[in-house]
Short mmCIF file of C-alpha atoms and ligand atoms in Angstrom, two decimals:
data_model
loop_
_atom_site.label_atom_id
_atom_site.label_comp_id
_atom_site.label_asym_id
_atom_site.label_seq_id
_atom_site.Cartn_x
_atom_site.Cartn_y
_atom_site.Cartn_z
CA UNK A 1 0.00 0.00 0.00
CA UNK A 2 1.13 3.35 -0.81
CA UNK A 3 0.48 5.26 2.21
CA UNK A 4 3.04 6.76 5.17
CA UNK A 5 2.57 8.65 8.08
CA UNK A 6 4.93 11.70 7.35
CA UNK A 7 6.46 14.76 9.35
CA UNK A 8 4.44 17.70 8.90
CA UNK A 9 7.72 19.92 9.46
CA UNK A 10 9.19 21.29 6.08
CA UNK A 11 12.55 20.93 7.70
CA UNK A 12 12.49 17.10 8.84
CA UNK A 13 9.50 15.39 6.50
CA UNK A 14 10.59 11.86 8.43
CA UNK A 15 8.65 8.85 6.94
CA UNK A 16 6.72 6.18 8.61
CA UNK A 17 4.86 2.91 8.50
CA UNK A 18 1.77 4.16 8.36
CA UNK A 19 0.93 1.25 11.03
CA UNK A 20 2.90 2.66 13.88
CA UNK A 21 1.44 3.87 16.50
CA UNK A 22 2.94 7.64 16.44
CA UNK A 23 1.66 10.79 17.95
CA UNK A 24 4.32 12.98 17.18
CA UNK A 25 7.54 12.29 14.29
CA UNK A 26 10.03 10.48 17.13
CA UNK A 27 12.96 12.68 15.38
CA UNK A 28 11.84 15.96 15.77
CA UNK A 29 8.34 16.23 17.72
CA UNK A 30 6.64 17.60 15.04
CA UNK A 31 3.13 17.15 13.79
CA UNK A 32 2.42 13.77 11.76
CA UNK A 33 0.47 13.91 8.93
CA UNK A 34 -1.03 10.82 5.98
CA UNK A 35 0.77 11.13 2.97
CA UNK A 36 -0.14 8.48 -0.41
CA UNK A 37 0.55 8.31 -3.31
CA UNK A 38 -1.88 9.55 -5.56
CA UNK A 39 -0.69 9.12 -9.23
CA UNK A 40 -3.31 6.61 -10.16
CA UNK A 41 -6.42 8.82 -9.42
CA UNK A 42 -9.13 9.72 -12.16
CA UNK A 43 -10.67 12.77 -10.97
CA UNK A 44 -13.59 12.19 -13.21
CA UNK A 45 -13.81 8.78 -12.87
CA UNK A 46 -14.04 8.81 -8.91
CA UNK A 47 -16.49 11.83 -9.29
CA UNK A 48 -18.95 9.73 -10.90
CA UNK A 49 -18.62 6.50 -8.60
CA UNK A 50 -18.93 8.56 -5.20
CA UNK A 51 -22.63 9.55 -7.42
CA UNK A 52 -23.20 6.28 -7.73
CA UNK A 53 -22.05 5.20 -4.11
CA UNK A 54 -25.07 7.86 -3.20
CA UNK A 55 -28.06 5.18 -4.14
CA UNK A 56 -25.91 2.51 -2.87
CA UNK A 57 -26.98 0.38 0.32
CA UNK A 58 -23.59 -0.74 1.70
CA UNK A 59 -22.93 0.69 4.85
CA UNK A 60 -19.51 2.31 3.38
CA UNK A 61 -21.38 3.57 0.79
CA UNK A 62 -24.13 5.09 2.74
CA UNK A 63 -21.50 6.84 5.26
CA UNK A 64 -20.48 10.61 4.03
CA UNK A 65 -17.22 9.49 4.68
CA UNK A 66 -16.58 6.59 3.46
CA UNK A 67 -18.02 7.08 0.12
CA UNK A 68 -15.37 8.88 -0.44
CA UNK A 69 -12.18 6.50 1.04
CA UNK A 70 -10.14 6.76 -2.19
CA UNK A 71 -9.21 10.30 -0.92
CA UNK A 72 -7.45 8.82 2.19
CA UNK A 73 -6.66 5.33 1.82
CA UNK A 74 -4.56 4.68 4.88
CA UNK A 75 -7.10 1.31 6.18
CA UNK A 76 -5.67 -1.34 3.47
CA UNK A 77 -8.72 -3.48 5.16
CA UNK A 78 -11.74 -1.79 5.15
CA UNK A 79 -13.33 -4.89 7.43
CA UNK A 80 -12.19 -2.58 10.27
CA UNK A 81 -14.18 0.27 9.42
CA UNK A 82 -16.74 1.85 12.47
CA UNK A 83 -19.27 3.95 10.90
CA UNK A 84 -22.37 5.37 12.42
CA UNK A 85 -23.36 6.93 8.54
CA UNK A 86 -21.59 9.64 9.47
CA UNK A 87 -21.43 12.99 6.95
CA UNK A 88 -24.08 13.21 4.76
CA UNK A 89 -24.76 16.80 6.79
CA UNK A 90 -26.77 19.40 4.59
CA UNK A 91 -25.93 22.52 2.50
CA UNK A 92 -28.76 25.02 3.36
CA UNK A 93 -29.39 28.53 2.36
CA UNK A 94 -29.91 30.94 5.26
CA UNK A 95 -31.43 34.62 4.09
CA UNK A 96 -31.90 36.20 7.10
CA UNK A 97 -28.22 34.88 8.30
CA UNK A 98 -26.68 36.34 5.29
CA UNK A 99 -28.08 39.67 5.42
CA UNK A 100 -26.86 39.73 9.09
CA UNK A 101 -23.79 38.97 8.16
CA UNK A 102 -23.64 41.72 5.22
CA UNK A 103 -23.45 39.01 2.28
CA UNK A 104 -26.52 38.55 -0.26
CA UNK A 105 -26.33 34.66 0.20
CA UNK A 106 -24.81 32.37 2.58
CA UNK A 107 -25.15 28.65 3.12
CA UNK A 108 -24.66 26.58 6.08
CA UNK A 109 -22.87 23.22 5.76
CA UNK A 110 -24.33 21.75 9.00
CA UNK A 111 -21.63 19.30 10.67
CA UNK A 112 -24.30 18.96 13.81
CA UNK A 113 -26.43 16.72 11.87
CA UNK A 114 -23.92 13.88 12.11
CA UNK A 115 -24.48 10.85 14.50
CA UNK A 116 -23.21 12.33 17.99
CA UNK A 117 -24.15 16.18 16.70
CA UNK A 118 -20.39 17.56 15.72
CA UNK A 119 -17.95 17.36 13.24
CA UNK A 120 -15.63 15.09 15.25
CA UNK A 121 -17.58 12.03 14.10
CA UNK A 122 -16.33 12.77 10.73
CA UNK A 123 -13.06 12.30 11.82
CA UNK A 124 -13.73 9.64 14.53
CA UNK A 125 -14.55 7.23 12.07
CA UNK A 126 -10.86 7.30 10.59
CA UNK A 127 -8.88 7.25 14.30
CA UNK A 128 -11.30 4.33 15.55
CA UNK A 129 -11.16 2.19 12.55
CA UNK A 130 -7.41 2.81 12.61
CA UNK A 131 -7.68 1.77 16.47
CA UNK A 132 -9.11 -1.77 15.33
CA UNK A 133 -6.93 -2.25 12.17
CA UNK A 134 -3.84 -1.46 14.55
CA UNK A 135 -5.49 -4.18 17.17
CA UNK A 136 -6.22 -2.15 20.03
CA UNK A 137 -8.54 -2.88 22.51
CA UNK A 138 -9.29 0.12 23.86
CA UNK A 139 -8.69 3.87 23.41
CA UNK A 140 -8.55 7.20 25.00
CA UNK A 141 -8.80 11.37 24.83
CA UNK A 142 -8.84 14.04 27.32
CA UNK A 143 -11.93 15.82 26.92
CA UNK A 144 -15.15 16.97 28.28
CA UNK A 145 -16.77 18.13 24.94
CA UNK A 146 -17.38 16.71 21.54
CA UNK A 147 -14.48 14.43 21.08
CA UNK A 148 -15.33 12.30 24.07
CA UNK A 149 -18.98 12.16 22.91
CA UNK A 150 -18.05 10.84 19.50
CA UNK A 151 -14.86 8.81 20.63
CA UNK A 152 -17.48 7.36 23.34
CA UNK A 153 -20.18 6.40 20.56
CA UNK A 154 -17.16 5.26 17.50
CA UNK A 155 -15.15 3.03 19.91
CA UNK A 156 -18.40 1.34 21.60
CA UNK A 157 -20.10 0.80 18.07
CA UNK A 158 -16.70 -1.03 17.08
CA UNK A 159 -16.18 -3.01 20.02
CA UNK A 160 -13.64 -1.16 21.72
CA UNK A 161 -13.73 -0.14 25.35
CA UNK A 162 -13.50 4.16 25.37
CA UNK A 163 -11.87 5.60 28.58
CA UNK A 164 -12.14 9.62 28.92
CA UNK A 165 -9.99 11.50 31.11
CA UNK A 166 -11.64 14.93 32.05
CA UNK A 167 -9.94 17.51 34.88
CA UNK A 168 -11.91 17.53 37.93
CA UNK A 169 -14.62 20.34 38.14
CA UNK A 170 -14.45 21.35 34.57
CA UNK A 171 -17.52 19.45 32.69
CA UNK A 172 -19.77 20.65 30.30
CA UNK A 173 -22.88 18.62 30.84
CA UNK A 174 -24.58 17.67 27.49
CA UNK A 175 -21.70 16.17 26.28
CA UNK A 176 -20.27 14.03 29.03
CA UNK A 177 -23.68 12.75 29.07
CA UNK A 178 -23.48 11.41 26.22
CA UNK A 179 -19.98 9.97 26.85
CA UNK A 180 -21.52 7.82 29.79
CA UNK A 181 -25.08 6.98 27.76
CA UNK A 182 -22.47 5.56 24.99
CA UNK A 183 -20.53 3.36 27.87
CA UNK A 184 -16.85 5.39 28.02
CA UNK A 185 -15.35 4.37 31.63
CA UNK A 186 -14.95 8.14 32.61
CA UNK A 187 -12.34 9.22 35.24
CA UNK A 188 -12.18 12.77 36.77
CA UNK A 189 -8.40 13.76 37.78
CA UNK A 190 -7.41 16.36 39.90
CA UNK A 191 -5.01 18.11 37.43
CA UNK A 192 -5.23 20.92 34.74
CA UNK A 193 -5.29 19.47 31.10
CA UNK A 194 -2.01 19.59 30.06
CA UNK A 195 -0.88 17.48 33.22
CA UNK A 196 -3.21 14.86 32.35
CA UNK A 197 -2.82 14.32 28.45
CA UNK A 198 1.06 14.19 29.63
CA UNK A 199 -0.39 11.34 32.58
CA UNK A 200 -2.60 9.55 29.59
CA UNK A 201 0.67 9.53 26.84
CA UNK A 202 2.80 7.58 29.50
CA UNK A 203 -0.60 5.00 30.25
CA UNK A 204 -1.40 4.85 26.40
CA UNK A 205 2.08 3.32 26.13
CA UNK A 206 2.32 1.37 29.38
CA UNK A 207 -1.16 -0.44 29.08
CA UNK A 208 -1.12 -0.02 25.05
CA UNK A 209 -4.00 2.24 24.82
CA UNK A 210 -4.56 3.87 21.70
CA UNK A 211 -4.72 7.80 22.26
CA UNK A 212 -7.22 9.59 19.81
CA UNK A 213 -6.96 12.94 20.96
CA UNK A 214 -6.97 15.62 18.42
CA UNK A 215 -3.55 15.45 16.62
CA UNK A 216 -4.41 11.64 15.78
CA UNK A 217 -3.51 11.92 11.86
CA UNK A 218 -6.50 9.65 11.51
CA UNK A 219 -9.19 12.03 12.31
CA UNK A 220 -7.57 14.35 10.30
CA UNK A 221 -8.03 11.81 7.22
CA UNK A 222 -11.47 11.72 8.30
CA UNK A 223 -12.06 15.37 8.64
CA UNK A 224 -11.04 15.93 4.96
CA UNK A 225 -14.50 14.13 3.77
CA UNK A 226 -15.98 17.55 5.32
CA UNK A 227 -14.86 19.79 1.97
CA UNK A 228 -14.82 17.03 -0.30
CA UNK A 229 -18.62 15.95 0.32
CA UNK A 230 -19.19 19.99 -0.01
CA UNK A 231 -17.65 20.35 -3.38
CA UNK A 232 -20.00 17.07 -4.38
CA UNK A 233 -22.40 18.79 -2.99
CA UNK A 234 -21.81 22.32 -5.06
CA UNK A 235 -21.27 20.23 -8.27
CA UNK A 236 -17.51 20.60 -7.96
CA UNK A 237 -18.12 24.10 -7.96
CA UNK A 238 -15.36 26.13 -5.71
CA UNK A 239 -16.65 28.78 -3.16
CA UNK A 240 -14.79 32.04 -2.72
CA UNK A 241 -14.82 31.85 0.94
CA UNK A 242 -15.28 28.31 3.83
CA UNK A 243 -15.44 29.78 7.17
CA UNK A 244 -14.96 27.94 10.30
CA UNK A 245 -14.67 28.58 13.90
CA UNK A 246 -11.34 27.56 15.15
CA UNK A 247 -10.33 25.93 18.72
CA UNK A 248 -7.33 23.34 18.56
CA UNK A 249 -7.03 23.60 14.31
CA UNK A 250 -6.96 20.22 13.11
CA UNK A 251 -10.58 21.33 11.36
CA UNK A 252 -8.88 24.14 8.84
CA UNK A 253 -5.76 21.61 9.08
CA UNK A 254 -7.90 19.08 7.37
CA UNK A 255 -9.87 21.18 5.00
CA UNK A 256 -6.45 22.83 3.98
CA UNK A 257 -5.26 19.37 2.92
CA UNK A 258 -8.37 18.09 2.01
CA UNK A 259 -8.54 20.96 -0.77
CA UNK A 260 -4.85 21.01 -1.47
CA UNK A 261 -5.28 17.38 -2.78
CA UNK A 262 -8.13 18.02 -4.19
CA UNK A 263 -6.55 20.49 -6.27
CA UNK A 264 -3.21 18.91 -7.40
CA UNK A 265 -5.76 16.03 -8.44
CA UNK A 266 -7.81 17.53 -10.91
CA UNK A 267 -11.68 17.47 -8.57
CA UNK A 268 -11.27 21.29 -8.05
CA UNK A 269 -9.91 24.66 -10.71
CA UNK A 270 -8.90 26.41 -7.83
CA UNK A 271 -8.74 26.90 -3.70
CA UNK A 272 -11.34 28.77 -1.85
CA UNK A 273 -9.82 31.37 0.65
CA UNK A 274 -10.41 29.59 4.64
CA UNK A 275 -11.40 32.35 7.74
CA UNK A 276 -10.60 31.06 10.71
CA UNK A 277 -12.95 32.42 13.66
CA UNK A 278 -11.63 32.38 17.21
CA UNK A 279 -13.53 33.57 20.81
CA UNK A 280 -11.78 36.84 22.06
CA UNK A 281 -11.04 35.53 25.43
CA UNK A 282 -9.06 31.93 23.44
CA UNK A 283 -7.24 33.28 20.36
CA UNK A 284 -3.83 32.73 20.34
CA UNK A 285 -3.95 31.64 16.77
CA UNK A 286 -5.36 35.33 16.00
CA UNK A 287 -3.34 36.77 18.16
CA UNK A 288 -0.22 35.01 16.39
CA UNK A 289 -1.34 35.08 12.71
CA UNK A 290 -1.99 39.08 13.61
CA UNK A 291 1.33 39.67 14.68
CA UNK A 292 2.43 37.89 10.82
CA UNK A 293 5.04 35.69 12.86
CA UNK A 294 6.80 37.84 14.42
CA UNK A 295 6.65 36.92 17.12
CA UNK A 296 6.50 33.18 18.66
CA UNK A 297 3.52 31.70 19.11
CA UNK A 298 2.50 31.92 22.37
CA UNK A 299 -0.31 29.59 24.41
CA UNK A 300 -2.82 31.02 26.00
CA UNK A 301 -2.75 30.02 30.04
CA UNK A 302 -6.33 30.10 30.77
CA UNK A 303 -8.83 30.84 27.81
CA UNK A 304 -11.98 32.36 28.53
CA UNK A 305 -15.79 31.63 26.52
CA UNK A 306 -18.71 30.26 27.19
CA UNK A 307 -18.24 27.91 23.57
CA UNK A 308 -16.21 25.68 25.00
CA UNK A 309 -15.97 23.76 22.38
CA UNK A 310 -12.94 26.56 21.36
CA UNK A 311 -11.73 27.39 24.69
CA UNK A 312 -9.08 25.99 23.55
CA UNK A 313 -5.54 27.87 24.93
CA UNK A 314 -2.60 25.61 23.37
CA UNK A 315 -4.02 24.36 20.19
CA UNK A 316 -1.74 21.57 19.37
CA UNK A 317 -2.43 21.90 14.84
CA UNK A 318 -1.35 25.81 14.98
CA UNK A 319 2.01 25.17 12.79
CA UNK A 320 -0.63 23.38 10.36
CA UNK A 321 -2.79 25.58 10.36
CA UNK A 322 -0.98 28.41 9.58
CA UNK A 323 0.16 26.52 6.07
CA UNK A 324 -3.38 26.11 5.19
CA UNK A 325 -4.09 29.84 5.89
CA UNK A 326 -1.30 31.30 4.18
CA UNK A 327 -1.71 28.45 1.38
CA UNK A 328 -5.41 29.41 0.85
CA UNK A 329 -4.68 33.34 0.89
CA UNK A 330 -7.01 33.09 4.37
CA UNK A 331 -7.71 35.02 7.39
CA UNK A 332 -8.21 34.78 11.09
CA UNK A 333 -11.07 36.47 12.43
CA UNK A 334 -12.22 37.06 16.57
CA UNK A 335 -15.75 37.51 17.93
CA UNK A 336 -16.83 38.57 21.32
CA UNK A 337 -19.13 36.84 23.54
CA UNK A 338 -22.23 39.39 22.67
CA UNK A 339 -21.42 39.05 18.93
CA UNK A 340 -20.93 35.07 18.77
CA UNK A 341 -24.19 35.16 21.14
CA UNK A 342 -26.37 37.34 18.82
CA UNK A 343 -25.36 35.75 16.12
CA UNK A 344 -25.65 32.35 17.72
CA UNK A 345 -29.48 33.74 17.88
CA UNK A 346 -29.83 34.80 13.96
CA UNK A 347 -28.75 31.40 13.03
CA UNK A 348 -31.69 29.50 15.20
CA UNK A 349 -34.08 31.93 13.79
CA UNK A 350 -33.19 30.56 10.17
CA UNK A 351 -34.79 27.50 11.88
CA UNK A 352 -31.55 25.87 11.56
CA UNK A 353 -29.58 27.04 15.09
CA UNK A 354 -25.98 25.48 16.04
CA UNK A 355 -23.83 25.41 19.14
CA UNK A 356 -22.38 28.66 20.41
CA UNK A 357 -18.64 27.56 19.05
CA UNK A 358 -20.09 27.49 15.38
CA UNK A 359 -21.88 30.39 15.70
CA UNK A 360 -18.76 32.28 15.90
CA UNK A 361 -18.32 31.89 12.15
CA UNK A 362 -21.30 34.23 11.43
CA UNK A 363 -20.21 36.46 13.93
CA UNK A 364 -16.64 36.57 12.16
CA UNK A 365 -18.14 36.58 8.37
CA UNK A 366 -19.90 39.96 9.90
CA UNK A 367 -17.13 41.76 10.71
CA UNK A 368 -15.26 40.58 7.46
CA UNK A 369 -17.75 41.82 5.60
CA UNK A 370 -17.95 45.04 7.38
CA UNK A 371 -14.07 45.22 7.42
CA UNK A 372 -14.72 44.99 2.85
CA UNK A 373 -11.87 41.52 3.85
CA UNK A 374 -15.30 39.05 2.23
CA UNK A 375 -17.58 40.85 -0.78
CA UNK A 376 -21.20 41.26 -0.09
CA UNK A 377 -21.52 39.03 -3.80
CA UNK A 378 -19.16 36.29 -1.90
CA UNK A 379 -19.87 32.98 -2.61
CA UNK A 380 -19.87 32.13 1.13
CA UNK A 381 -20.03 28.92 2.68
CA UNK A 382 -19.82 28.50 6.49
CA UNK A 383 -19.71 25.57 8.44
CA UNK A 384 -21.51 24.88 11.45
CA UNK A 385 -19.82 22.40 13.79
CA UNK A 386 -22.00 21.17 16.09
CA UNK A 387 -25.73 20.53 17.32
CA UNK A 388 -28.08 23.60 18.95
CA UNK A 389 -28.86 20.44 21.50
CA UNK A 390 -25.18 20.69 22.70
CA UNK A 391 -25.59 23.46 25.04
CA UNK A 392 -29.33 24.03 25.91
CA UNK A 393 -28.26 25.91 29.07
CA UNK A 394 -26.62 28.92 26.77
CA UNK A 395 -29.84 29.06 25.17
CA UNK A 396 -31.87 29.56 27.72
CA UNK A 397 -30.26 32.02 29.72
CA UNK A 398 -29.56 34.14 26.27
CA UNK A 399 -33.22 34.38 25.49
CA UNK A 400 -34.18 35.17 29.01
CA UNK A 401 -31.59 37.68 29.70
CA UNK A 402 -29.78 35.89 32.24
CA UNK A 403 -26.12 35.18 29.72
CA UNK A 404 -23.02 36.11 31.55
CA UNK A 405 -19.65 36.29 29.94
CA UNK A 406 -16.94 34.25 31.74
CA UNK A 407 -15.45 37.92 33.10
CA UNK A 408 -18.50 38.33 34.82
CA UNK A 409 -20.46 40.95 32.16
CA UNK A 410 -23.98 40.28 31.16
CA UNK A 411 -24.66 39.79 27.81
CA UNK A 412 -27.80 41.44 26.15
CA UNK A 413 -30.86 39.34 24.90
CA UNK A 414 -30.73 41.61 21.76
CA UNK A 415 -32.58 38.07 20.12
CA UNK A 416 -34.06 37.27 22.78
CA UNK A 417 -36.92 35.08 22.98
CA UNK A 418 -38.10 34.76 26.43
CA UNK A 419 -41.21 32.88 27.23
CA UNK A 420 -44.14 34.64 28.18
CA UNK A 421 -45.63 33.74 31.79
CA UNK A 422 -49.90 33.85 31.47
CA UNK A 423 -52.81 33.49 33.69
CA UNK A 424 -55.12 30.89 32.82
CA UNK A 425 -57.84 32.99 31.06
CA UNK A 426 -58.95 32.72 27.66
CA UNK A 427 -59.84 36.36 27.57
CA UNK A 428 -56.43 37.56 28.37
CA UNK A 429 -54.73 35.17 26.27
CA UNK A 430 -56.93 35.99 23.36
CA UNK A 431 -56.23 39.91 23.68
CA UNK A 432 -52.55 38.83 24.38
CA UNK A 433 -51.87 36.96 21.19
CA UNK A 434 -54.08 38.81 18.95
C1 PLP B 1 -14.00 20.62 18.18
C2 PLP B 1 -14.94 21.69 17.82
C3 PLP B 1 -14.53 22.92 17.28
C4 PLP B 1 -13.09 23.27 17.09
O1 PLP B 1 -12.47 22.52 16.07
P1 PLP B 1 -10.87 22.42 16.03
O2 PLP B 1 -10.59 21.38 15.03
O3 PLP B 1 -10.44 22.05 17.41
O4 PLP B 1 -10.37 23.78 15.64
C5 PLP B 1 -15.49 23.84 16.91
N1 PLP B 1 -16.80 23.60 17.10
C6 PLP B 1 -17.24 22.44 17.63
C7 PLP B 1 -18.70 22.25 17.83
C8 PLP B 1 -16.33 21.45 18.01
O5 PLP B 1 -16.79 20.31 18.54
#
């Protein structure tokens, strides 16, 4: 088979089996990335069978992943493959989100439709089929958000026992519930993050636990079926702009690549430009990219926003993502808490809503607009990463007027929605609701 696990760094580009069990290149620490070669690929050939795969009923076939394997063809046994039918998450128009955002159109590729409600299935299905090609038993992530809801669902559909490491006091509800609903063995330790993903590294090799936290080149893979099933989607047809929200950058990392290959392999004319949207209070990516290197990059010690799912202070894909973002001619946006909240709000009233992390791309693609960075005419597509059920708490206390910011400052209902308390008297009600 024709495929390596390869060192991301320009300066080192080490090469791998592609079935060892490597987190980081063992010569120089850097980033490891899938690498094939792709000299046999017919672009339009491969176009017309992932159609085909479409009205298929095999399970691969049916998954929004899968369909399209030839794209990263690391499994050279595709008996191991989990899927849930992952992907298959909709393009949809959004009028009243677009003229918020300043643009004439805008359409929503909506990652929370997928099995567990975020985008981390997508990639969950490449690091846990890896985990059972490789003959693991059991695997493992520190987190208390999406990644230990999917890992929780991917490793329990495929037989493998999912442990979750999460620092004490620091849970967000909705989704460790469904880590323990999908059977993960979940332990609390009293220790900050980075002490405990260096505590799980040293157990992962100990009691030969495979670790699919996010640099795991595997969910990368996976994460690359995110632009190509868009450009399916569009007909092959390349947007100006894909705008994400950005937390510990594998995302961007893997639509950079995705679209790279896509590219030097004849299924795309060109690259779209990728915006990266961070939270104010967890940007060191922004900060960095701002500063046009500069200066080092510099973690953030203790990130502050209420979308967790980006408080995110030492995002481990930055050196990634910064090739995909100066590849793509992209940008690196901020939002606030009030503007990621407000437009959090637009984007429900669309009847489509997300969780507050995604949101932040419509607050970003509003101040690019406004900043004349993305044309009102754009061809704009932005992708929403996870479910509105995610965080129903947010919700609530945004439409009733009750939304703090982590610093303690309220945050205006300026959407807000609150329900309206009645007596029980048809006469009132009547007059009420006219
Ligand atoms: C994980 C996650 C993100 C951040 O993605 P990165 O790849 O870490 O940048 C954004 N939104 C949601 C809903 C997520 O689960």
């Amino acid at each position: 088979m024709h495929a390596h696990l390869v060192c991301f760094d320009p300066a080192c580009r080490a090469q791998f089996d592609i079935r060892e069990v490597l987190y980081n290149c063992p010569k120089c620490g850097g980033l490891l990335e899938a690498d094939y070669d792709f000299s046999a690929l017919d672009a339009p050939a491969l176009k017309r069978l992932w159609r085909e795969r479409r009205m298929d009923n095999a399970p691969l076939n049916q998954s929004g992943v899968w369909r399209y394997r030839e794209l990263f063809p690391f499994l050279d046994d595709l008996q191991h493959v989990v899927t849930l039918r992952e992907g298959n998450t909709p393009l949809l128009p959004a009028p009243r989100a677009a003229a918020y955002g300043g643009l004439r159109d805008i359409t929503f590729k909506h990652q929370g439709f997928n099995p567990t409600g975020s985008f981390k299935d997508n990639g969950m299905t490449g690091g846990a089929s890896q985990a059972r090609l490789l003959g693991m038993k059991r695997v493992a992530c520190v987190s208390t958000g999406n990644t230990s809801a999917s890992m929780a669902a991917y490793a329990s559909a495929g037989g493998l026992a999912p442990l979750i490491f999460i620092p004490n006091g620091n849970i967000s509800y909705g989704k460790l519930a469904q880590a323990l609903e999908y059977g993960a063995k979940t332990y609390q330790v009293e220790a900050n993050f980075d002490q405990i993903l260096a505590l799980v590294r040293t157990l992962a090799e100990r009691l030969g636990i495979y670790l699919l936290n996010s640099i795991n080149p595997f969910r990368i893979e996976g994460q690359k079926s995110i632009v190509i099933e868009m450009m399916d989607q569009r007909d092959w047809r390349v947007p100006d702009w894909i705008v994400l929200p950005g937390g510990n950058l594998g995302n961007v990392s893997a639509f950079g690549k995705g679209l790279r290959e896509m590219l030097a392999h004849g299924f795309i004319d060109k690259l779209p430009r990728l915006a990266v949207v961070q939270a104010e209070g967890s940007s060191p990516f922004y900060d960095y990219m701002a500063a046009k290197g500069s200066n080092p990059f510099t973690a953030q010690c203790h990130p502050k926003t209420l979308a967790t799912a980006i408080k995110i202070g030492d995002p481990v894909s930055w050196p990634k993502a910064q090739f995909e973002i100066e590849t793509t001619n992209g940008v690196v946006e901020r939002a606030s808490e009030q503007e990621i909240a407000d437009a959090k709000a637009t984007i429900g009233a669309c009847g489509i809503g997300c969780e507050p992390a995604s949101a932040a791309t419509l607050a970003g693609i509003r101040k690019l607009t406004a900043a004349g960075v993305i044309d009102r005419d754009a061809d704009v597509v932005a992708v929403l990463t996870g479910n509105l059920l995610k965080d129903p708490d947010y919700i609530y206390r945004y439409h009733t007027g009750q939304l703090t910011a982590p610093d303690g400052s309220p945050i205006a209902a300026n959407f807000g929605n609150k329900p309206v308390l009645v007596e029980n008297n048809a006469e009132t009600l009547a007059a009420l609701i006219g």
